[in-house]
PDB file of C-alpha atoms in Angstrom:
ATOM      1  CA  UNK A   1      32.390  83.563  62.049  1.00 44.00           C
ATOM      2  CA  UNK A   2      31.736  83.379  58.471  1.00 46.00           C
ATOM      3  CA  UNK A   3      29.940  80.582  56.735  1.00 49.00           C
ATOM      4  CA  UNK A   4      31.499  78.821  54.674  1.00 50.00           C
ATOM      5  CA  UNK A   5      29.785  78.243  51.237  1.00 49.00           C
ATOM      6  CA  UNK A   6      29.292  74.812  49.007  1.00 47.00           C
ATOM      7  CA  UNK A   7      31.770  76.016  46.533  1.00 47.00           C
ATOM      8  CA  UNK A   8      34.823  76.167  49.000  1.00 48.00           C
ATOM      9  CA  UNK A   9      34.632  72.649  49.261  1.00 47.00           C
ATOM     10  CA  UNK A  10      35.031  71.775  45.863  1.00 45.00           C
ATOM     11  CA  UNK A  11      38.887  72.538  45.858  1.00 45.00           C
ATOM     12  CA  UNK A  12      40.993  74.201  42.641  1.00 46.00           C
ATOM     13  CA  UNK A  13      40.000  71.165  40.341  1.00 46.00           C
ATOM     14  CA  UNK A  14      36.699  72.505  39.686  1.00 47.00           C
ATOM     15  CA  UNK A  15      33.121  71.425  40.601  1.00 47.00           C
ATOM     16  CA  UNK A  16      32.602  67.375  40.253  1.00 45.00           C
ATOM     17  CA  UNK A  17      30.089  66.647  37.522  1.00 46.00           C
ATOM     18  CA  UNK A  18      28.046  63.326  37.991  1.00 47.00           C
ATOM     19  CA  UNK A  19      27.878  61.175  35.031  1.00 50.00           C
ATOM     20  CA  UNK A  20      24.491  59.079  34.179  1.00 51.00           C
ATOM     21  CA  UNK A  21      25.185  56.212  31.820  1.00 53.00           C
ATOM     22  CA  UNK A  22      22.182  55.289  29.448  1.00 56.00           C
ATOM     23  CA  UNK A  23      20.325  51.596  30.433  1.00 57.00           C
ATOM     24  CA  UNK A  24      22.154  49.024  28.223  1.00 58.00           C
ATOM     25  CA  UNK A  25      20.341  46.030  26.431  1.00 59.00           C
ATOM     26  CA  UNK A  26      20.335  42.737  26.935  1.00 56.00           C
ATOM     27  CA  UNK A  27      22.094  42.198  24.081  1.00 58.00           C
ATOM     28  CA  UNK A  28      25.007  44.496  24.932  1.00 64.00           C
ATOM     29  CA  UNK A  29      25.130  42.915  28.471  1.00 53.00           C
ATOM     30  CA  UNK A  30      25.314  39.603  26.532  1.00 56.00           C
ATOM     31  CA  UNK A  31      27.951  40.632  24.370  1.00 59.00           C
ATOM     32  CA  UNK A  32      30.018  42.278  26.788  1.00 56.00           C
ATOM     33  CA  UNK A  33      30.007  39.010  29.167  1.00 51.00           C
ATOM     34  CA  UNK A  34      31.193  37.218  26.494  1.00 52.00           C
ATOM     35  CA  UNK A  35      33.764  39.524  24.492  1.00 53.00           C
ATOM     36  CA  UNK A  36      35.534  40.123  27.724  1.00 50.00           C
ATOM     37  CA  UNK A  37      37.960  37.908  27.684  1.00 48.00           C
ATOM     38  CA  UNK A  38      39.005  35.198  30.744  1.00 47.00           C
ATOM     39  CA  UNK A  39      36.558  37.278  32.799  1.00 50.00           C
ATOM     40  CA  UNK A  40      33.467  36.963  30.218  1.00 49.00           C
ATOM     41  CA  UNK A  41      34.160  33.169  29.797  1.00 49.00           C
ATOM     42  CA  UNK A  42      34.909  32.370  33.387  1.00 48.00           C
ATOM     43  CA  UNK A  43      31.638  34.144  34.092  1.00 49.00           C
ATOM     44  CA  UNK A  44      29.510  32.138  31.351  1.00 50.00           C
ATOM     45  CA  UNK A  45      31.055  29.091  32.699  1.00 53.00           C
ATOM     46  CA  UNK A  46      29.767  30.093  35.882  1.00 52.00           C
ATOM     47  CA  UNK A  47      26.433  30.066  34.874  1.00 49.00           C
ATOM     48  CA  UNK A  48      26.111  27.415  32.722  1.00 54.00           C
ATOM     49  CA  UNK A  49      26.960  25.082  36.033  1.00 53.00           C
ATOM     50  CA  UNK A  50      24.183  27.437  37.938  1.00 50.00           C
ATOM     51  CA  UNK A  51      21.589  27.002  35.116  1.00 52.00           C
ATOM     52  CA  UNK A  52      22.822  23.453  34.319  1.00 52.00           C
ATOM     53  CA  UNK A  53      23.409  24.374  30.529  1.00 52.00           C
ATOM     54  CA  UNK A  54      26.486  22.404  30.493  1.00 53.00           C
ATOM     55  CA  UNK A  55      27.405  20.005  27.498  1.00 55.00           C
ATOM     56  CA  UNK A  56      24.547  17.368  26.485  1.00 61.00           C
ATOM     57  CA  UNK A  57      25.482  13.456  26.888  1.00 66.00           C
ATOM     58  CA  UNK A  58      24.751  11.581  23.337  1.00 77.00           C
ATOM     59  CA  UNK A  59      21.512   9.880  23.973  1.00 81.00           C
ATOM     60  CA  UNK A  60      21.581   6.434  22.829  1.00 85.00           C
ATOM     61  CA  UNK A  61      20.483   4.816  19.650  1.00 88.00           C
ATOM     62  CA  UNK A  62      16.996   3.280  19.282  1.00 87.00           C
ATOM     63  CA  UNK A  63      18.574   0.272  18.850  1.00 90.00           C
ATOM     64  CA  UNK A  64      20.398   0.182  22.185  1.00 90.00           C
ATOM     65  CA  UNK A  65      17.345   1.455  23.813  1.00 91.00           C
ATOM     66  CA  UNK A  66      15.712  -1.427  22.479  1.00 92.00           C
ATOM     67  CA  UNK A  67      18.282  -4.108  23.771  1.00 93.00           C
ATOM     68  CA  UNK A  68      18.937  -2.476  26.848  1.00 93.00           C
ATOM     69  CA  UNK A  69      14.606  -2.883  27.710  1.00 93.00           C
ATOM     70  CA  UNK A  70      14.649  -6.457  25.850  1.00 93.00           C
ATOM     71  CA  UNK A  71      17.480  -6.689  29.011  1.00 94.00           C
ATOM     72  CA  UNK A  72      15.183  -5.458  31.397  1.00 94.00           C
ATOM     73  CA  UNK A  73      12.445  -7.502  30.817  1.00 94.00           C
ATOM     74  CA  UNK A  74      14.557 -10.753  30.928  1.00 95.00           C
ATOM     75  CA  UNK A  75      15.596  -9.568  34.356  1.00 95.00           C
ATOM     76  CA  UNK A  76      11.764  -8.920  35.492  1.00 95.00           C
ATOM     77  CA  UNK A  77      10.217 -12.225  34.067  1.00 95.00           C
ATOM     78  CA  UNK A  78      13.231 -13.926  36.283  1.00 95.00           C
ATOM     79  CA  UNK A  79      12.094 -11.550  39.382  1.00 95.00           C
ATOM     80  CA  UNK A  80       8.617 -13.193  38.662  1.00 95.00           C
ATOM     81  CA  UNK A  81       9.501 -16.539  38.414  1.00 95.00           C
ATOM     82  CA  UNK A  82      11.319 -16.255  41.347  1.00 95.00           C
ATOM     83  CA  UNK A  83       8.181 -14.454  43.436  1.00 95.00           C
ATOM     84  CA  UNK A  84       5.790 -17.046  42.488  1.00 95.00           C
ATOM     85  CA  UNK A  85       8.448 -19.909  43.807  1.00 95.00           C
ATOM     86  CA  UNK A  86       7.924 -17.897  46.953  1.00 94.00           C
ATOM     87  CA  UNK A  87       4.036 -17.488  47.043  1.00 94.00           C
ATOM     88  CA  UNK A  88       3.795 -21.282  46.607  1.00 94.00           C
ATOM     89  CA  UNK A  89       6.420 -21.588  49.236  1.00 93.00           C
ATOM     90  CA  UNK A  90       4.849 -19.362  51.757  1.00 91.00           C
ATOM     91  CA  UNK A  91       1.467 -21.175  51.472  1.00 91.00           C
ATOM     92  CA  UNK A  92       2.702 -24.887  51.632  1.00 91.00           C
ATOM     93  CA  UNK A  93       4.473 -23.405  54.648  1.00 90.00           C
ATOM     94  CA  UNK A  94       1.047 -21.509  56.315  1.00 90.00           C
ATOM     95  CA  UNK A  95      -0.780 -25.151  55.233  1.00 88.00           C
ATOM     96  CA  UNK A  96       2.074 -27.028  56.959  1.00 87.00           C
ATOM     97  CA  UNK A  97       1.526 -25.156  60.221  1.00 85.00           C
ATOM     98  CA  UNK A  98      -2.019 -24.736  60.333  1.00 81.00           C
ATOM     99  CA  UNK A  99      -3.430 -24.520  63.262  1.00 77.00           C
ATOM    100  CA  UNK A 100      -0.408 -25.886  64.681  1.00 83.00           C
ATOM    101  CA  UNK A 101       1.383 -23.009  64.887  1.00 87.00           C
ATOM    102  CA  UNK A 102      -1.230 -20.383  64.487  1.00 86.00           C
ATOM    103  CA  UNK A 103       1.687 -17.912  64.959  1.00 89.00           C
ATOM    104  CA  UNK A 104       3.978 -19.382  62.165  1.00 89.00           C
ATOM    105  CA  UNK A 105       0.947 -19.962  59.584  1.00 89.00           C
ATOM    106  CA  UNK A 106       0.204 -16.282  59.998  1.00 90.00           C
ATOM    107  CA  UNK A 107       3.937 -14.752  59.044  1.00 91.00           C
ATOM    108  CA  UNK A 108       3.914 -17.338  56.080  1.00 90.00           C
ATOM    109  CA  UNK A 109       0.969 -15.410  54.685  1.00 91.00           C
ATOM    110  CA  UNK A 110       1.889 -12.063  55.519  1.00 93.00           C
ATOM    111  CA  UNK A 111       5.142 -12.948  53.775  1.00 93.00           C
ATOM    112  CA  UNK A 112       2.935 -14.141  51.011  1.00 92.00           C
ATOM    113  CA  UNK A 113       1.054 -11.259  50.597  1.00 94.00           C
ATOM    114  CA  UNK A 114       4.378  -8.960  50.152  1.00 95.00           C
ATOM    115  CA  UNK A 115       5.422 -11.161  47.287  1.00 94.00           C
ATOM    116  CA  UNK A 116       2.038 -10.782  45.617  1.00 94.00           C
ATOM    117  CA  UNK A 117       2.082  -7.240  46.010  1.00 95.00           C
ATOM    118  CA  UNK A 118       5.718  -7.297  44.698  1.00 95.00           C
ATOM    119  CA  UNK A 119       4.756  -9.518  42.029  1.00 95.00           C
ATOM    120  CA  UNK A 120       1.947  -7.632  40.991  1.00 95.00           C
ATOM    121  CA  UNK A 121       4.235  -4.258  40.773  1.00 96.00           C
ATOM    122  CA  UNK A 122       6.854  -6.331  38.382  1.00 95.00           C
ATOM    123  CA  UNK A 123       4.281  -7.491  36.289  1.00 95.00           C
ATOM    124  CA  UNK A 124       2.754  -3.620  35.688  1.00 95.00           C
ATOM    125  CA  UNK A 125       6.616  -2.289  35.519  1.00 95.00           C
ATOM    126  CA  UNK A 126       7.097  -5.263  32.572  1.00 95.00           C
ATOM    127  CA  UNK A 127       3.655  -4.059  30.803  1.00 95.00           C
ATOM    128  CA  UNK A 128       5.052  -0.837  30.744  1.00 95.00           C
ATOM    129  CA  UNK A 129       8.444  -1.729  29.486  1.00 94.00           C
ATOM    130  CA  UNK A 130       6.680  -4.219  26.733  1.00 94.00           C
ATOM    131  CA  UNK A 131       4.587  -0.935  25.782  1.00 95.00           C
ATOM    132  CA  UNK A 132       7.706   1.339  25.487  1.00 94.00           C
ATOM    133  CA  UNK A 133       9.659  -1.248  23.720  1.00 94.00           C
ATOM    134  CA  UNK A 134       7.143  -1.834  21.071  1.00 94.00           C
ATOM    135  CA  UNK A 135       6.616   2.020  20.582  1.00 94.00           C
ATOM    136  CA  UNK A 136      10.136   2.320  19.748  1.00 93.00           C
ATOM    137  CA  UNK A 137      10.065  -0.338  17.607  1.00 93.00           C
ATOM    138  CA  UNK A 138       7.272   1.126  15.829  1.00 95.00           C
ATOM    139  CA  UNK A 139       8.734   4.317  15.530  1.00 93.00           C
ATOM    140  CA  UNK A 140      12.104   3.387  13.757  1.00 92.00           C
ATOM    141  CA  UNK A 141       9.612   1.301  11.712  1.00 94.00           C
ATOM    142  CA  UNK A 142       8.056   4.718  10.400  1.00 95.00           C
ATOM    143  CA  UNK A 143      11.200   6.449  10.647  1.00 92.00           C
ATOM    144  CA  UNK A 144      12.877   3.771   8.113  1.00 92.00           C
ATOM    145  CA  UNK A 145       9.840   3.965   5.945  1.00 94.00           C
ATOM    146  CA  UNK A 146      10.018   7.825   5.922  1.00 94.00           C
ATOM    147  CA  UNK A 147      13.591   8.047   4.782  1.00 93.00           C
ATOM    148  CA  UNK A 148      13.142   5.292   1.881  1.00 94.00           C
ATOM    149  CA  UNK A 149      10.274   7.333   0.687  1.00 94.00           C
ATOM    150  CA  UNK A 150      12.371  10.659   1.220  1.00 93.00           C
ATOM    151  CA  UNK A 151      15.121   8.515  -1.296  1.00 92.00           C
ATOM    152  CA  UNK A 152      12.497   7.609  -3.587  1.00 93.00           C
ATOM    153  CA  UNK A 153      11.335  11.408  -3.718  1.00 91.00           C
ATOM    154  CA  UNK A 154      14.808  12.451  -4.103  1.00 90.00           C
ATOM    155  CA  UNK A 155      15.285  10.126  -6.710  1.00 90.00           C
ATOM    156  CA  UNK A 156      12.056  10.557  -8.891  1.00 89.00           C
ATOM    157  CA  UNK A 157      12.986  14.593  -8.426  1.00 87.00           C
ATOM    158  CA  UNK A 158      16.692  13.893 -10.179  1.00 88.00           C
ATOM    159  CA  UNK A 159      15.174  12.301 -12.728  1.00 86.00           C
ATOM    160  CA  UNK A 160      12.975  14.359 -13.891  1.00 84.00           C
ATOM    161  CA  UNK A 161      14.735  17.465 -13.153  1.00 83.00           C
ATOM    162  CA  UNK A 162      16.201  17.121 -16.736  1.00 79.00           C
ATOM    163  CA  UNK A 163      12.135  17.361 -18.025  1.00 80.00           C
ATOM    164  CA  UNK A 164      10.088  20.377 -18.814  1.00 81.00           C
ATOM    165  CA  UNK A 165       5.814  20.015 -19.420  1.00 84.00           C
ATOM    166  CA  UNK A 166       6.639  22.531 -22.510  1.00 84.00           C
ATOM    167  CA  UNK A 167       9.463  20.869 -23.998  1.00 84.00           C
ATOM    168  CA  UNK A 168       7.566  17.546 -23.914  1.00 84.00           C
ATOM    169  CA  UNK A 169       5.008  18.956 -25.432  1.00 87.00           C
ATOM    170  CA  UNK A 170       6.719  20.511 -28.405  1.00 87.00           C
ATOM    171  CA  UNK A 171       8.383  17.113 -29.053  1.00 87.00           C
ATOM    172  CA  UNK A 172       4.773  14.944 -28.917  1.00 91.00           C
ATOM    173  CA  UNK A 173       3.652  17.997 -30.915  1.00 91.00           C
ATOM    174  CA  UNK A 174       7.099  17.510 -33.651  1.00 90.00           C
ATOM    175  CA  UNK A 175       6.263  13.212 -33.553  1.00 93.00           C
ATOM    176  CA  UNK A 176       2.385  14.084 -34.601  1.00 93.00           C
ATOM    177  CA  UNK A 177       3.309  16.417 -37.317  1.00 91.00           C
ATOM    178  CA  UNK A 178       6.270  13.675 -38.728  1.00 91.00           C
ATOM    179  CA  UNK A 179       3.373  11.041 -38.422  1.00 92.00           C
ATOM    180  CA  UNK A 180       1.339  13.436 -41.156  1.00 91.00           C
ATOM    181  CA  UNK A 181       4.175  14.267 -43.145  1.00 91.00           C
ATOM    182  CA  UNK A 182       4.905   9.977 -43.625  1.00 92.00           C
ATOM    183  CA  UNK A 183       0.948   9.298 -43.795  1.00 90.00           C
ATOM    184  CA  UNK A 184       1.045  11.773 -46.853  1.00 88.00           C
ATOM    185  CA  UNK A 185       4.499  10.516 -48.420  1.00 90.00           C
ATOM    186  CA  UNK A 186       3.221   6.805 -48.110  1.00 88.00           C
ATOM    187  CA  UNK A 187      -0.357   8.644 -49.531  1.00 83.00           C
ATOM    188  CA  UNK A 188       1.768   9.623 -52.751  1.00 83.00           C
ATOM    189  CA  UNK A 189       3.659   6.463 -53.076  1.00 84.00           C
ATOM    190  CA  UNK A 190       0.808   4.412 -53.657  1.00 80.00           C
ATOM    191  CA  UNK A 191      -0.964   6.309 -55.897  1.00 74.00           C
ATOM    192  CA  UNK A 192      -1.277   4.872 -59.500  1.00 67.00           C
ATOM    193  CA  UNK A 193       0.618   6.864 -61.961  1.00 64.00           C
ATOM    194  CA  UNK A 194       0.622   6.749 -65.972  1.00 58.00           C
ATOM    195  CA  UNK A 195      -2.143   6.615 -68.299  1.00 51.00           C
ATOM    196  CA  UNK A 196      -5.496   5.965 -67.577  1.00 52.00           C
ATOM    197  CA  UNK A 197      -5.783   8.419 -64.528  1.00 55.00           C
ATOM    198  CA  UNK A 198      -7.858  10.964 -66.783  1.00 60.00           C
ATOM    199  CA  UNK A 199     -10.311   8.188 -68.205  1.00 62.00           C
ATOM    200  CA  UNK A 200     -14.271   9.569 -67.101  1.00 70.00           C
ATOM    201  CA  UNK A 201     -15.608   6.914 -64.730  1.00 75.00           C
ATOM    202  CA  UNK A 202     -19.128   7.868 -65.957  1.00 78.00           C
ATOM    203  CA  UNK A 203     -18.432   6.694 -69.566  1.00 79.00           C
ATOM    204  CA  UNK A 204     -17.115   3.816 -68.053  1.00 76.00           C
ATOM    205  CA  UNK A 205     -20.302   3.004 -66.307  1.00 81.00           C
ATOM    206  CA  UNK A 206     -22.527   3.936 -69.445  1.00 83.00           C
ATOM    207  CA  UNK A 207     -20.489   1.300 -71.153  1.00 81.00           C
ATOM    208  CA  UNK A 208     -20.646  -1.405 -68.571  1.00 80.00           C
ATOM    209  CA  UNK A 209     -24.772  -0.486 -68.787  1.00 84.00           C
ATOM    210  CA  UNK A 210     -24.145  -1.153 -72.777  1.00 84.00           C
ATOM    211  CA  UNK A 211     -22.611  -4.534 -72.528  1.00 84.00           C
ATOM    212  CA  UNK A 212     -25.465  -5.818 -69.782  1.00 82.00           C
ATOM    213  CA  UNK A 213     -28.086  -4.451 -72.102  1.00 85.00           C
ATOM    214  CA  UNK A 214     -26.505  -6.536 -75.055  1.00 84.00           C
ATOM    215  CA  UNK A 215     -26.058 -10.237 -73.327  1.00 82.00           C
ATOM    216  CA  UNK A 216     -29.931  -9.586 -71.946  1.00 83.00           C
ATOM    217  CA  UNK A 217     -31.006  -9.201 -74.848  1.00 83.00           C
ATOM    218  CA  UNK A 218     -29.034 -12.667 -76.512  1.00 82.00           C
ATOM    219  CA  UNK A 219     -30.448 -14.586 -73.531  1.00 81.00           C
ATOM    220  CA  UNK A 220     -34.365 -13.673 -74.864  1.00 80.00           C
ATOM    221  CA  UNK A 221     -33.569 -14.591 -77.873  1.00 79.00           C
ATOM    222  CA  UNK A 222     -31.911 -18.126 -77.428  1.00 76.00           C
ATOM    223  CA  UNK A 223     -35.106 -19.158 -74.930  1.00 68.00           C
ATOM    224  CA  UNK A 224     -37.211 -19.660 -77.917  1.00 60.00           C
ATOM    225  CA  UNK A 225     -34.304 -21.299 -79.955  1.00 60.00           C
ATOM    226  CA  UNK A 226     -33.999 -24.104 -77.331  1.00 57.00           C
ATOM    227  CA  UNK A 227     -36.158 -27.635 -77.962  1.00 53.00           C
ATOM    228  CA  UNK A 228     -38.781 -28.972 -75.956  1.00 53.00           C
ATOM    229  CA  UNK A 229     -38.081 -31.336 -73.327  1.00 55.00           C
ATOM    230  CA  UNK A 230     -39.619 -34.700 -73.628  1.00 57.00           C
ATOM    231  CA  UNK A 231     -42.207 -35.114 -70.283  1.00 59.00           C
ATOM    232  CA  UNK A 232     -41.393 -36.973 -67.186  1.00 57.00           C
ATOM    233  CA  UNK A 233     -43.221 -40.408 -67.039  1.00 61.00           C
ATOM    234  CA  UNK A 234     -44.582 -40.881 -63.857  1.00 59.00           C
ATOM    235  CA  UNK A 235     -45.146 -44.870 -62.451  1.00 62.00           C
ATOM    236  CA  UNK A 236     -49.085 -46.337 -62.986  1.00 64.00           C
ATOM    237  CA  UNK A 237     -51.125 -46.544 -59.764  1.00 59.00           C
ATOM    238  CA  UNK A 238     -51.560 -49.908 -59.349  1.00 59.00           C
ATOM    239  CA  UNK A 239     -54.833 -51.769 -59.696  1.00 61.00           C
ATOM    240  CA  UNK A 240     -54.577 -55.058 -56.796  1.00 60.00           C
ATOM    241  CA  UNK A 241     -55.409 -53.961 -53.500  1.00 56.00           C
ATOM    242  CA  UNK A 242     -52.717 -54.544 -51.337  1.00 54.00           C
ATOM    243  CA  UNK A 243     -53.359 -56.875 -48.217  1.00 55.00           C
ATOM    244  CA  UNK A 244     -54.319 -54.462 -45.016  1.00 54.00           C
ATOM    245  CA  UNK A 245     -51.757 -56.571 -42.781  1.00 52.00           C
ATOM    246  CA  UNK A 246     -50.399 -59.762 -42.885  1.00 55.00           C
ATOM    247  CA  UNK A 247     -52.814 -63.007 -42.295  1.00 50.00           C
ATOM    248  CA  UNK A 248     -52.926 -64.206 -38.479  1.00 51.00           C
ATOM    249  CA  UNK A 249     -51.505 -66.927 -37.608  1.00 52.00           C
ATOM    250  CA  UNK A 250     -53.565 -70.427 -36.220  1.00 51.00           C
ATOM    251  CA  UNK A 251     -52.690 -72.038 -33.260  1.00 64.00           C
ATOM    252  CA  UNK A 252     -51.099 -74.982 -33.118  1.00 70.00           C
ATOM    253  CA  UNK A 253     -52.526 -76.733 -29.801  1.00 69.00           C
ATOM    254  CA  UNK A 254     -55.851 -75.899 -31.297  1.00 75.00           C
ATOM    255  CA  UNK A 255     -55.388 -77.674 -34.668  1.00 76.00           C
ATOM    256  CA  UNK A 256     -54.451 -80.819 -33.293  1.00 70.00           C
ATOM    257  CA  UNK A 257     -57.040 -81.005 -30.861  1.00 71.00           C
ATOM    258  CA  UNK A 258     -59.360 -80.384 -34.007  1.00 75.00           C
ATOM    259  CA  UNK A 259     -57.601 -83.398 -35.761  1.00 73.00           C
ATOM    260  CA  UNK A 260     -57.620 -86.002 -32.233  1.00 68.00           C
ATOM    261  CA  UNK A 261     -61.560 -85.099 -31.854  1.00 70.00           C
ATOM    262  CA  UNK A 262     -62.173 -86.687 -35.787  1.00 73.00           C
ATOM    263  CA  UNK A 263     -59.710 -89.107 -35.057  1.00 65.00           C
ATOM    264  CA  UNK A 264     -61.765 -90.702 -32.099  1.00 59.00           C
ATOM    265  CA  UNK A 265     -65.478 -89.557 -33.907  1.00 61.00           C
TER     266      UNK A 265
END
């Protein structure tokens, strides 16, 4: 019995060769799934809804968000009105029992007590709502503000995008020289022309010293001309003494009791 070898087996198309593929990438995987036509997509598709990457809803507007809580709150400060009713209920009805109906007074305030607990809950759910209403508020406030001062940005940038530091300067540079060149023009312009611009000023001022010396000189000589001035007659002291103060004055009542007492004698 002969053995039979590995080769026998292998049949006239030859030996069978094993292939080994190289690891792809990611990124081939990736681009295989989705180049592969209805198969790719239908398989994307597949996992979006098993990863929940599906198409985002539109969130809403800060405006609606802002009604919609403005909304909500109307509908809690109702709920509250509507709770304290019953906690004032609930306790005129535990007063009205008493100890009438110890049983009855006792269900009014454990009723009670659920509405304050309830009404305590609304009023930290409308604190919170009040809080995340006003922070929205706030931040389309600053979200206005931002774009106005983007526009304002935008529009200082256009307007000086026709400007250059270096062309300003050559033109403040081009005024300052044209301000010399008219100072200088106006300069020649009212400069006296003709004769008399090559006259010395020195003999000028040796004559003017000339003519001074001269009238001096005239006024010396006309102070001994002049005549002598008759004196100024002064008034005579006088000679009288003048009265120190003016002479007192007698008394009447006295006089005539002088004249009644050589009347009677």
């Amino acid at each position: 019995m002969s053995r039979r070898r590995p080769e026998d087996g292998l049949g006239k198309a030859g030996p069978c060769v094993m292939r080994h593929h190289p690891p792809r990438s990611k990124a081939e995987v990736w681009r295989t799934l989705r180049g592969g036509g209805g198969r790719g997509e239908l398989a994307m598709s597949g996992l979006g809804r098993l990863f929940g990457k599906g198409k985002k809803e539109k969130g809403p507007t800060p405006e609606e968000a802002i009604q919609k809580l403005k909304e909500t709150e109307k509908i809690l400060i109702k709920k509250q009105e509507f709770l304290e009713q019953k906690i004032q209920q609930e306790l005129q009805t535990a007063k009205k029992y008493g100890t009438k109906n110890k049983r009855a007074a006792l269900q009014a305030l454990r009723r009670k007590k659920r509405f304050e607990q309830q009404l305590a809950q609304t009023d930290g759910t409308l604190s919170t709502l009040e809080f995340q209403r006003e922070a929205i508020e706030n931040a389309t406030t600053n979200a206005e503000v931002l774009r106005t001062m983007e526009l304002a940005a935008q529009s200082m940038k256009k307007a000086y995008q026709d400007m250059d530091i270096d062309k300003v300067d050559e033109l403040m540079t081009d005024i300052t020289e044209q301000q010399e060149v008219a100072q200088q023009i106006s300069d020649a312009i009212s400069r006296p022309m003709g004769f008399g611009d090559d006259v010395d000023e020195d003999e000028l001022l040796e004559e003017l010293e000339e003519l001074e010396q001269e009238e001096l000189a005239q006024e010396l000589l006309n102070v001994g001309d002049k005549e002598e001035e008759p004196p100024v007659k002064l008034p005579s002291v006088p000679s009288t003494h003048l009265p120190a103060g003016p002479a007192p004055k007698v008394d009447e009542d006295e006089e005539a009791l002088k004249q009644l007492a050589e009347w009677v004698s």
